[in-house]
Coordinates of C-alpha atoms and ligand atoms in Angstrom, one line a residue:
M276 CA 53.6 117.6 130.9
A277 CA 50.6 116.3 129.0
S278 CA 51.9 112.7 129.0
A279 CA 52.7 112.9 132.7
L280 CA 49.0 113.9 133.3
G281 CA 47.9 111.1 131.1
L282 CA 49.9 108.6 133.1
L283 CA 48.4 109.9 136.3
F284 CA 45.0 109.5 134.9
I285 CA 45.6 105.9 133.9
S286 CA 47.2 105.0 137.2
C287 CA 44.3 106.5 139.1
I288 CA 41.8 104.3 137.4
T289 CA 44.1 101.3 138.1
L290 CA 44.3 102.3 141.7
S291 CA 40.6 102.7 142.0
V292 CA 40.0 99.3 140.5
V293 CA 42.5 97.7 142.9
Y294 CA 41.3 99.6 146.0
G295 CA 37.7 100.0 144.9
N296 CA 36.3 98.2 147.9
S297 CA 38.1 100.1 150.6
Q298 CA 36.4 103.0 152.4
I299 CA 37.8 105.9 150.5
D300 CA 35.4 108.8 150.7
D301 CA 37.6 111.5 149.2
V302 CA 36.9 111.7 145.5
K303 CA 39.8 114.1 145.2
K304 CA 42.0 111.1 145.1
Y305 CA 40.5 110.4 141.8
P306 CA 41.0 113.7 140.0
D307 CA 40.2 114.1 136.3
P308 CA 43.5 115.6 135.2
S309 CA 42.2 117.0 131.9
P310 CA 43.3 120.6 131.2
Q311 CA 39.8 121.7 130.4
T312 CA 37.3 123.5 132.5
R313 CA 34.3 121.5 133.9
G314 CA 30.8 122.6 133.3
S315 CA 31.7 126.0 131.7
P316 CA 29.1 126.9 129.1
W317 CA 30.1 127.9 125.6
P318 CA 29.3 130.5 124.4
A319 CA 29.7 132.3 127.7
P320 CA 26.4 133.7 129.2
K321 CA 26.1 137.5 129.6
Q322 CA 26.0 137.1 133.4
M323 CA 26.8 134.1 135.4
T324 CA 27.5 133.4 139.1
I325 CA 28.8 129.9 139.9
S326 CA 28.9 128.8 143.5
E327 CA 31.2 126.2 145.0
T328 CA 28.2 124.1 146.0
Q329 CA 28.0 121.0 143.9
L330 CA 24.8 119.0 143.3
T331 CA 24.2 115.7 141.6
V332 CA 21.8 114.8 138.8
D333 CA 20.5 111.3 138.6
Q334 CA 19.6 109.8 135.3
A335 CA 17.1 107.5 136.9
T336 CA 14.9 110.2 138.4
F337 CA 15.7 113.5 136.7
K338 CA 12.9 115.1 134.7
F339 CA 12.0 118.3 132.9
E340 CA 8.9 119.9 134.2
F341 CA 6.8 122.3 132.2
S342 CA 4.6 125.0 133.6
E343 CA 1.7 124.7 131.3
T344 CA -0.6 121.7 130.9
E345 CA 0.0 121.5 127.1
V346 CA 3.5 121.5 125.7
C347 CA 4.3 122.5 122.1
S348 CA 6.4 120.3 119.8
I349 CA 9.4 122.6 120.2
L350 CA 9.8 122.0 123.9
E351 CA 8.4 118.5 123.9
E352 CA 11.1 117.4 121.5
A353 CA 13.7 119.5 123.2
F354 CA 13.1 117.7 126.5
V355 CA 13.6 114.3 124.9
R356 CA 16.7 115.6 123.0
Y357 CA 18.3 117.2 126.1
F358 CA 17.8 114.2 128.3
K359 CA 19.8 112.2 125.8
I360 CA 22.4 114.9 125.4
I361 CA 22.9 115.2 129.2
F362 CA 23.1 111.5 130.0
G363 CA 24.1 110.1 126.6
S364 CA 24.9 106.5 125.9
Y365 CA 28.4 106.9 127.3
S366 CA 26.9 106.9 130.8
T367 CA 26.2 103.2 130.5
S368 CA 29.4 102.2 128.7
L369 CA 31.5 99.5 130.2
K370 CA 33.9 102.0 131.7
F371 CA 31.1 103.9 133.4
S372 CA 29.3 100.9 134.7
S373 CA 32.5 99.8 136.5
W374 CA 32.8 103.4 137.8
K375 CA 29.3 103.1 139.0
T376 CA 30.1 100.1 141.1
L377 CA 33.1 102.0 142.4
R378 CA 30.9 104.9 143.3
S379 CA 28.6 102.9 145.4
N380 CA 31.5 101.2 147.1
I381 CA 33.2 104.4 148.1
G382 CA 30.2 106.5 148.6
S383 CA 31.3 109.4 146.5
R384 CA 28.0 111.2 146.9
S385 CA 28.8 112.3 150.4
R386 CA 30.7 115.3 149.3
Y387 CA 27.7 116.7 147.3
S388 CA 25.1 119.1 148.8
G389 CA 22.0 117.6 147.2
T390 CA 20.3 116.5 144.1
V391 CA 18.6 118.4 141.2
S392 CA 15.6 116.2 140.6
A393 CA 13.9 118.4 138.0
L394 CA 14.3 121.5 135.8
Q395 CA 11.2 123.6 136.0
V396 CA 10.7 125.3 132.6
V397 CA 8.5 128.4 132.5
S398 CA 8.0 129.7 129.0
P399 CA 5.3 130.3 126.4
C400 CA 5.2 127.4 123.9
I401 CA 3.2 127.8 120.7
D402 CA 3.2 125.5 117.8
N403 CA 3.7 126.6 114.2
I404 CA 5.9 129.6 114.8
Y405 CA 9.2 130.2 113.2
P406 CA 12.2 132.0 114.7
S407 CA 13.0 135.4 113.2
L408 CA 15.4 138.3 113.3
T409 CA 13.4 139.7 116.2
S410 CA 13.1 136.5 118.2
D411 CA 13.7 136.9 121.9
E412 CA 16.4 134.4 122.9
S413 CA 17.0 135.7 126.4
Y414 CA 16.4 133.5 129.5
T415 CA 17.3 133.1 133.1
L416 CA 18.5 129.9 134.7
E417 CA 18.7 129.4 138.5
I418 CA 20.1 126.3 140.2
S419 CA 19.8 127.0 143.9
E420 CA 22.1 125.6 146.5
K421 CA 19.1 123.5 147.6
G422 CA 18.9 121.9 144.2
V423 CA 15.8 123.8 142.9
A424 CA 16.4 124.4 139.2
T425 CA 14.3 126.9 137.2
L426 CA 14.5 128.1 133.6
K427 CA 12.5 131.1 132.6
A428 CA 12.1 132.6 129.1
S429 CA 9.6 135.1 127.6
E430 CA 9.7 133.3 124.2
V431 CA 10.2 129.6 123.5
W432 CA 13.5 130.4 121.7
G433 CA 15.0 131.6 125.0
A434 CA 13.9 128.4 126.6
L435 CA 15.8 126.4 123.9
R436 CA 19.0 128.4 124.6
G437 CA 18.6 127.9 128.3
L438 CA 18.2 124.2 127.9
E439 CA 21.4 124.1 126.0
T440 CA 23.2 126.0 128.8
F441 CA 21.7 123.8 131.4
S442 CA 23.0 120.7 129.6
Q443 CA 26.5 122.3 129.5
L444 CA 26.6 123.0 133.2
I445 CA 26.4 119.3 133.9
Y446 CA 29.6 117.4 133.9
Q447 CA 30.9 114.0 135.2
D448 CA 33.2 113.9 138.1
G449 CA 36.3 111.6 138.2
L450 CA 34.0 108.7 139.1
G451 CA 31.3 109.4 136.5
T452 CA 28.7 111.0 138.7
F453 CA 26.7 113.7 136.9
V454 CA 27.4 116.9 138.8
L455 CA 26.6 120.6 138.5
N456 CA 27.3 123.6 140.6
A457 CA 24.6 125.9 142.0
T458 CA 24.5 128.6 139.4
S459 CA 22.6 131.8 138.5
I460 CA 22.6 132.9 134.9
E461 CA 21.0 135.9 133.1
D462 CA 21.6 135.5 129.4
A463 CA 20.8 137.1 126.1
P464 CA 22.7 137.3 122.8
R465 CA 24.9 140.3 121.8
F466 CA 23.9 140.0 118.1
Q467 CA 20.6 138.8 116.7
H468 CA 22.0 137.2 113.5
R469 CA 24.5 134.5 114.2
G470 CA 24.8 132.4 111.1
L471 CA 26.7 129.7 109.4
L472 CA 27.0 129.3 105.6
L473 CA 27.1 125.9 104.0
D474 CA 27.6 125.4 100.3
T475 CA 25.7 122.5 98.8
S476 CA 26.7 123.3 95.2
R477 CA 30.4 122.5 95.0
H478 CA 29.8 119.3 96.9
F479 CA 26.4 117.9 97.8
L480 CA 25.7 117.4 101.5
S481 CA 23.2 114.7 102.5
L482 CA 20.2 115.5 104.7
D483 CA 21.8 113.6 107.6
V484 CA 24.9 115.7 107.5
L485 CA 22.8 118.9 107.3
K486 CA 20.8 117.8 110.3
E487 CA 23.8 116.8 112.3
N488 CA 25.2 120.2 111.6
L489 CA 22.0 121.9 112.7
D490 CA 22.3 120.0 116.0
V491 CA 25.8 121.3 116.5
M492 CA 24.8 124.8 115.5
S493 CA 22.1 124.8 118.2
Q494 CA 24.7 123.5 120.7
N495 CA 26.6 126.7 119.9
K496 CA 23.6 128.9 119.9
L497 CA 23.9 129.8 116.3
N498 CA 20.6 130.7 114.9
V499 CA 20.8 131.2 111.1
F500 CA 21.5 128.5 108.5
H501 CA 22.6 130.4 105.4
W502 CA 22.0 127.8 102.8
H503 CA 24.1 128.6 99.7
I504 CA 22.1 126.0 98.0
V505 CA 23.1 126.4 94.3
D506 CA 26.0 127.9 92.4
D507 CA 27.9 127.5 89.0
Q508 CA 28.8 123.9 89.6
A509 CA 25.4 122.4 90.5
F510 CA 21.7 123.2 91.0
P511 CA 20.5 120.6 93.6
Y512 CA 17.3 122.6 94.5
E513 CA 14.4 120.7 93.0
S514 CA 12.1 123.5 91.9
S515 CA 8.4 122.7 91.5
T516 CA 8.0 125.5 88.9
F517 CA 11.1 124.7 86.9
P518 CA 11.9 121.0 87.6
D519 CA 14.4 121.1 84.6
M520 CA 16.8 123.2 86.6
S521 CA 17.8 120.3 88.9
M522 CA 17.1 117.7 86.2
K523 CA 19.8 119.4 84.0
G524 CA 21.8 121.3 86.6
A525 CA 22.3 118.9 89.5
Y526 CA 25.3 116.5 89.7
N527 CA 22.7 113.8 89.6
A528 CA 19.0 114.6 89.2
F529 CA 17.9 111.8 91.5
T530 CA 20.5 111.3 94.1
H531 CA 22.0 114.8 94.4
V532 CA 18.9 116.9 94.8
Y533 CA 16.9 118.5 97.6
T534 CA 13.2 117.7 96.9
Q535 CA 10.4 119.9 98.2
E536 CA 10.0 117.3 101.0
N537 CA 13.7 117.4 101.9
V538 CA 13.7 121.2 102.1
K539 CA 10.6 121.1 104.4
E540 CA 12.3 118.6 106.5
I541 CA 15.4 120.7 107.0
I542 CA 13.3 123.8 107.7
E543 CA 11.3 121.9 110.4
Y544 CA 14.4 120.4 111.9
A545 CA 16.0 123.8 112.1
R546 CA 12.8 125.4 113.5
L547 CA 12.7 122.9 116.4
R548 CA 16.2 124.1 117.3
G549 CA 15.4 127.8 116.9
I550 CA 17.3 128.1 113.7
R551 CA 16.2 130.2 110.7
V552 CA 16.9 128.9 107.2
I553 CA 17.9 131.6 104.7
P554 CA 18.4 130.3 101.2
E555 CA 20.8 131.9 98.9
F556 CA 20.0 132.0 95.1
D557 CA 23.1 133.9 94.0
S558 CA 22.8 135.9 90.7
P559 CA 23.6 137.4 88.2
G560 CA 27.1 135.7 88.5
H561 CA 27.5 132.1 89.8
T562 CA 24.6 130.9 87.7
M563 CA 26.2 128.5 85.2
S564 CA 24.0 125.6 86.5
W565 CA 20.8 127.7 86.1
G566 CA 21.5 128.2 82.4
K567 CA 21.4 124.5 81.5
A568 CA 17.6 124.5 81.8
I569 CA 16.5 128.1 81.2
A570 CA 17.0 129.2 77.6
N571 CA 18.5 132.6 77.0
L572 CA 18.9 133.3 80.7
L573 CA 22.7 133.6 80.6
T574 CA 24.7 136.0 78.4
K575 CA 26.3 134.5 75.3
C576 CA 29.9 135.6 75.2
Y577 CA 31.4 136.8 71.9
S578 CA 34.8 136.6 70.5
G579 CA 35.9 138.1 67.2
G580 CA 32.3 139.2 66.4
K581 CA 30.9 135.6 66.9
P582 CA 29.4 133.7 69.8
S583 CA 32.3 131.9 71.4
G584 CA 30.2 129.1 72.8
D585 CA 30.8 130.3 76.4
V586 CA 28.2 131.8 78.6
G587 CA 28.5 134.5 81.3
P588 CA 26.3 136.0 84.0
V589 CA 22.5 136.3 83.7
N590 CA 21.6 138.6 80.8
P591 CA 20.1 141.8 82.2
A592 CA 19.1 143.1 78.7
F593 CA 16.2 140.6 78.0
N594 CA 12.8 141.1 79.5
T595 CA 12.4 137.3 79.6
T596 CA 15.0 137.3 82.3
Y597 CA 12.7 139.2 84.7
T598 CA 9.7 137.1 83.8
F599 CA 11.7 134.0 84.8
L600 CA 13.0 135.6 88.0
Q601 CA 9.4 136.7 89.0
N602 CA 8.2 133.1 88.6
F603 CA 11.2 131.5 90.3
F604 CA 11.3 133.8 93.3
Q605 CA 7.5 133.5 93.6
E606 CA 8.1 129.9 94.4
I607 CA 11.1 130.5 96.7
S608 CA 9.1 133.0 98.7
T609 CA 6.5 130.4 99.6
V610 CA 8.9 127.5 100.1
F611 CA 11.1 129.3 102.6
P612 CA 9.2 130.8 105.5
D613 CA 12.0 133.2 106.7
H614 CA 11.4 136.9 106.0
Y615 CA 14.9 137.1 104.4
V616 CA 16.3 135.6 101.1
H617 CA 19.9 136.0 100.2
L618 CA 20.2 137.2 96.6
G619 CA 24.0 137.0 96.2
G620 CA 25.3 139.6 93.7
D621 CA 29.0 138.8 94.2
E622 CA 31.9 138.4 91.8
V623 CA 30.2 139.4 88.6
S624 CA 32.7 139.4 85.8
F625 CA 31.9 142.1 83.2
D626 CA 34.0 140.6 80.4
C627 CA 31.2 138.5 78.9
W628 CA 28.7 141.4 79.1
K629 CA 31.2 143.6 77.3
S630 CA 31.6 141.2 74.4
N631 CA 27.8 140.7 73.8
P632 CA 26.3 143.0 71.1
D633 CA 22.7 142.8 72.5
I634 CA 24.1 144.1 75.8
T635 CA 26.1 146.8 74.0
A636 CA 22.9 148.0 72.3
F637 CA 21.0 147.9 75.6
M638 CA 23.8 149.9 77.3
E639 CA 23.5 152.6 74.5
N640 CA 19.8 152.7 74.8
M641 CA 19.9 153.2 78.6
G642 CA 22.7 155.8 78.3
Y643 CA 25.1 153.8 80.5
G644 CA 28.1 154.5 78.3
K645 CA 30.8 151.9 79.3
D646 CA 29.7 151.8 82.9
Y647 CA 28.9 148.1 83.4
A648 CA 28.4 148.6 87.1
K649 CA 25.3 150.5 86.0
L650 CA 24.1 147.5 84.2
E651 CA 24.6 145.4 87.3
E652 CA 22.7 148.0 89.3
Y653 CA 19.9 147.9 86.8
Y654 CA 19.7 144.1 87.2
M655 CA 19.9 144.0 91.0
E656 CA 17.3 146.8 91.3
K657 CA 14.8 144.8 89.2
L658 CA 15.6 141.6 91.1
L659 CA 15.2 143.3 94.5
N660 CA 11.9 144.9 93.4
I661 CA 10.6 141.5 92.3
V662 CA 11.6 140.0 95.7
S663 CA 10.2 142.9 97.8
G664 CA 7.0 142.6 95.7
L665 CA 6.8 139.1 97.2
K666 CA 7.0 140.6 100.7
K667 CA 10.5 139.4 101.4
A668 CA 13.5 141.2 102.6
Y669 CA 17.0 140.5 101.2
I670 CA 20.6 140.1 102.0
I671 CA 23.3 140.7 99.3
W672 CA 27.1 140.5 99.1
Q673 CA 29.1 143.7 99.4
E674 CA 30.1 144.0 95.8
V675 CA 26.7 145.4 94.8
I676 CA 27.3 148.4 97.0
D677 CA 31.0 148.6 96.1
N678 CA 30.0 148.9 92.4
G679 CA 28.0 152.0 93.4
A680 CA 24.5 150.5 93.1
K681 CA 21.8 152.2 95.1
V682 CA 19.6 149.6 96.7
A683 CA 16.5 149.7 98.8
A684 CA 17.0 151.1 102.3
D685 CA 16.1 147.9 104.1
T686 CA 18.8 145.8 102.2
V687 CA 21.2 143.9 104.4
I688 CA 24.8 143.9 103.2
E689 CA 27.0 140.9 103.9
V690 CA 30.7 142.0 104.2
W691 CA 33.1 139.2 103.1
K692 CA 36.2 140.7 101.6
G693 CA 39.5 141.6 103.3
G694 CA 39.8 145.0 105.0
Y695 CA 36.4 144.7 106.5
Q696 CA 36.8 147.6 108.9
K697 CA 36.7 150.1 106.0
E698 CA 33.8 148.3 104.4
M699 CA 31.7 148.2 107.6
S700 CA 32.3 152.0 108.0
K701 CA 31.3 152.6 104.4
V702 CA 28.2 150.4 104.3
T703 CA 26.9 151.6 107.7
A704 CA 27.6 155.3 106.8
L705 CA 25.3 154.7 103.8
G706 CA 22.7 153.6 106.3
Y707 CA 22.5 149.9 105.4
K708 CA 22.2 147.1 107.9
T709 CA 25.1 144.7 107.7
I710 CA 26.4 141.3 108.7
L711 CA 30.1 140.3 108.8
S712 CA 31.8 137.2 107.5
S713 CA 35.2 138.3 106.3
P714 CA 37.2 137.1 109.3
W715 CA 35.3 133.8 109.5
Y716 CA 35.9 131.9 106.3
V717 CA 36.6 128.7 108.1
N718 CA 37.3 126.8 104.9
Y719 CA 40.7 128.5 104.7
I720 CA 42.4 126.1 107.1
S721 CA 46.0 126.4 108.3
Y722 CA 48.2 124.5 110.7
G723 CA 47.9 125.5 114.3
S724 CA 45.3 127.2 116.6
D725 CA 43.6 129.3 113.9
W726 CA 40.4 129.5 116.0
M727 CA 42.2 132.3 117.9
N728 CA 42.0 134.6 114.8
Y729 CA 38.3 134.0 114.5
Y730 CA 37.8 134.6 118.2
S731 CA 39.8 137.9 118.1
A732 CA 37.9 139.4 115.2
E733 CA 35.5 142.0 116.6
P734 CA 32.6 143.1 114.4
L735 CA 32.2 146.5 115.9
D736 CA 35.9 147.3 115.5
F737 CA 35.5 150.0 112.8
N738 CA 35.3 153.7 112.8
G739 CA 31.7 154.8 113.0
T740 CA 29.1 156.5 115.2
K741 CA 26.9 154.5 117.6
A742 CA 24.1 154.7 115.0
Q743 CA 26.4 153.0 112.5
K744 CA 27.3 150.3 115.0
D745 CA 23.7 149.7 115.7
L746 CA 23.3 148.7 112.1
V747 CA 25.5 145.6 112.6
M748 CA 23.0 142.7 112.9
G749 CA 25.7 140.1 113.5
G750 CA 27.8 137.8 111.4
E751 CA 28.3 134.4 109.8
A752 CA 31.0 131.7 109.7
C753 CA 31.3 130.4 106.1
I754 CA 32.5 127.1 104.9
W755 CA 32.7 127.0 101.2
G756 CA 32.4 123.6 99.6
E757 CA 35.3 123.3 97.1
F758 CA 37.2 120.9 99.4
V759 CA 34.4 119.9 101.8
D760 CA 31.7 117.3 101.7
G761 CA 30.0 115.0 104.2
T762 CA 33.3 113.3 105.1
N763 CA 35.0 116.4 106.6
L764 CA 32.4 119.1 107.0
L765 CA 31.8 118.6 110.7
S766 CA 35.4 118.1 111.8
R767 CA 36.6 121.1 109.8
L768 CA 33.8 123.3 111.1
W769 CA 33.7 122.4 114.7
P770 CA 34.8 123.7 117.1
R771 CA 36.4 126.3 114.9
A772 CA 33.0 127.9 114.2
S773 CA 32.4 127.8 118.0
A774 CA 34.9 130.6 118.3
V775 CA 32.6 132.7 116.0
A776 CA 29.6 131.6 118.0
E777 CA 31.0 133.0 121.2
R778 CA 32.1 136.2 119.5
L779 CA 28.5 136.8 118.3
W780 CA 26.6 135.6 121.4
S781 CA 28.8 136.7 124.4
P782 CA 29.7 140.2 125.6
A783 CA 32.6 141.8 123.8
S784 CA 34.7 141.5 126.9
F785 CA 35.1 137.8 126.3
N786 CA 38.1 138.5 124.1
D787 CA 41.0 136.8 125.8
T788 CA 42.1 133.6 124.0
K789 CA 44.1 132.5 127.0
L790 CA 41.0 132.4 129.2
A791 CA 39.0 130.9 126.3
T792 CA 41.4 128.0 125.6
P793 CA 40.5 125.6 128.5
R794 CA 36.8 126.5 127.9
I795 CA 36.8 125.8 124.2
D796 CA 38.8 122.6 124.9
E797 CA 36.0 121.5 127.2
H798 CA 33.4 122.5 124.6
R799 CA 35.2 120.4 122.0
C800 CA 35.3 117.4 124.3
R801 CA 31.6 118.0 125.0
L802 CA 30.9 117.8 121.3
V803 CA 33.0 114.7 120.9
R804 CA 31.2 113.1 123.9
R805 CA 27.9 113.9 122.2
G806 CA 29.1 112.0 119.1
Y807 CA 30.4 114.8 116.8
P808 CA 33.9 114.5 115.2
A809 CA 35.1 117.9 116.5
E810 CA 38.8 118.5 115.8
P811 CA 41.5 119.1 118.5
L812 CA 42.3 122.8 118.4
N813 CA 45.2 123.4 120.7
G814 CA 47.8 120.7 120.2
P815 CA 48.3 117.6 122.3
S816 CA 45.4 116.9 124.7
F817 CA 42.8 114.3 125.5
C818 CA 39.1 114.1 126.2
G819 CA 37.4 112.2 129.0
H820 CA 35.3 110.4 126.4
E821 CA 37.1 110.0 123.1
Y822 CA 35.4 109.9 119.8
V823 CA 33.5 106.7 119.0
Y824 CA 32.8 106.2 115.3
H825 CA 29.1 105.8 114.8
Q826 CA 26.8 105.3 111.8
Ligands
NAG2388 C1 32.2 124.0 141.2 O1 32.4 123.6 142.5 C2 33.7 123.0 142.8 C3 33.7 122.4 144.2 O2 33.4 123.4 145.1 C4 34.8 124.0 142.5 O3 36.0 123.5 142.7 C5 34.6 124.6 141.1 O4 35.6 125.6 140.9 C6 33.2 125.1 140.8 N1 33.1 125.3 139.4 C7 33.2 126.6 138.9 C8 33.1 126.7 137.4 O5 33.3 127.6 139.6
NAG2389 C1 10.8 145.1 77.6 O1 10.1 145.8 78.7 C2 10.1 147.2 78.6 C3 9.5 147.8 79.8 O2 8.4 147.0 80.3 C4 9.4 147.6 77.3 O3 9.5 149.0 77.1 C5 10.1 146.9 76.1 O4 9.4 147.2 74.9 C6 10.2 145.4 76.3 N1 11.1 144.9 75.2 C7 10.7 143.9 74.5 C8 11.7 143.4 73.5 O5 9.6 143.3 74.6
NAG2390 C1 40.0 154.8 112.4 O1 40.4 156.0 111.9 C2 41.7 156.4 112.4 C3 42.0 157.8 111.9 O2 41.7 157.9 110.5 C4 42.7 155.3 111.8 O3 44.0 155.7 112.3 C5 42.3 154.0 112.4 O4 43.2 153.0 111.8 C6 40.9 153.6 112.0 N1 40.5 152.4 112.7 C7 40.0 151.4 112.0 C8 39.7 150.2 112.8 O5 39.8 151.4 110.8
NAG2391 C1 38.9 143.1 125.5 O1 37.9 143.5 126.3 C2 38.2 144.5 127.2 C3 37.1 144.7 128.2 O2 35.9 145.0 127.4 C4 38.7 145.7 126.5 O3 39.1 146.7 127.5 C5 39.9 145.4 125.6 O4 40.3 146.5 124.9 C6 39.5 144.3 124.7 N1 40.7 143.8 124.0 C7 40.8 143.6 122.7 C8 42.1 143.1 122.2 O5 39.8 143.9 122.0

């Protein structure tokens, strides 16, 4: 079937070259036989009415028009970006210039009702603002049958989302003309927190790769970059207060670090795309790389009554630990503008703590008996107090709660383990806000169309009251870095994370993988056409514009 369609495609092009000068005015003789939808936005808008009226968009005359006399950098840069995204370099490629000649010869425009010559954008636009959990990303987009196109938003973030949708409505017909259908859209996200976790500790990711990924995130309407920036293996964050941490803890202190300038650059790049940057400094576990520079921060493990030479999690028994944390997070709270910091708290092994005599003495002093979860709670509480003292809110992994710790009421719990329905019930019954990532560990790859599993996971599918469900802020796709670096990040992630993006943006009723298949296929081809190495998801297929390797 697929190869038969492929043949048809090729023979049509041949035909049109041979008969290009004849008076053929029916473009239907040159169908694009691809199995994908055409001009269907991903993620799907909340409400959309598409008419059968088709309009053209002309690269030579089209422009974005802004309602105010002064435009802020967010929209100014977005207009330049979206012009390129819509018309891309492929429009002038050899293939398309020959199609252009064909078009003028056969007068393909006759079937279209008119031309969209501008998109009027009506939105506030202020510089120096950052997106936040409460950003309003809603917008309306109208393309009338007469070709008048208007995008309206009450915050600039909504305008950004609407520009993305507008760019996705436009497609090329079988002869390369840019076309869109008259459409009416009212859109707003279902969840406010739609994140993606990248791990820059197990493998370093260059600024270019991080930026490219931020571009694709915005093209999927994801709005939180959860930056798992350091871990056991490496500490690439170049701290201004503790420069030794990356000096001693990074894979390479000069080439494998994020300087203060780099971090600023990423935050700004993300801001211009309506994306929040939430850094994660995970402790008390996952901190081997921290200990290389900070003396006595990590617990010395004992064996047979003597230090074994190994170290374990951060040592909660020493006061110096909290002095360090105060100074370190003081810096973090000023470097990262978002209101939230992720403080980790996952996978703390108690074995080393159990072996250490200072900790045993501390446990006795505190009356904790043998309950090491109490010790973890003590540590987390002190850490959370330090960070809330710095006027930040925090996200932590679910173990902190699973171990019975009581944390401040405004703590956000990220659920990542299997059996998430039970955990979501439990966490929300305790009154905590939560984000879900368990079903969306996209680093676990498998053969076949695994995106369907991501797509089918429903964050509100747990037993709980309406008040409990209201505590679900959203979710995150996670791609951990053990087997991922700049060579395969984008292709492994996209468009698999797009499945998560639609789950978190679109109404819950978009849950049919059969209906989603031709749409996500179009979206993948759209990403490929835009220059990203997004993988095929659904077996044999082809894109109108195949991937062109670029540097
Ligand atoms: C756009 O218009 C064309 C031509 O009338 C129609 O075939 C197509 O189904 C429309 N697209 C959508 C998504 O409805
Ligand atoms: C550690 O801090 C606590 C509380 O501030 C204090 O009571 C204790 O004496 C300090 N311990 C040391 C060894 O300084
Ligand atoms: C909800 O509770 C019922 C009854 O205890 C149970 O049968 C069902 O599996 C639960 N559903 C989920 C999604 O956990
Ligand atoms: C999909 O959505 C429909 C409409 O909201 C709902 O009735 C149905 O139960 C959902 N199916 C699944 C598998 O969640």
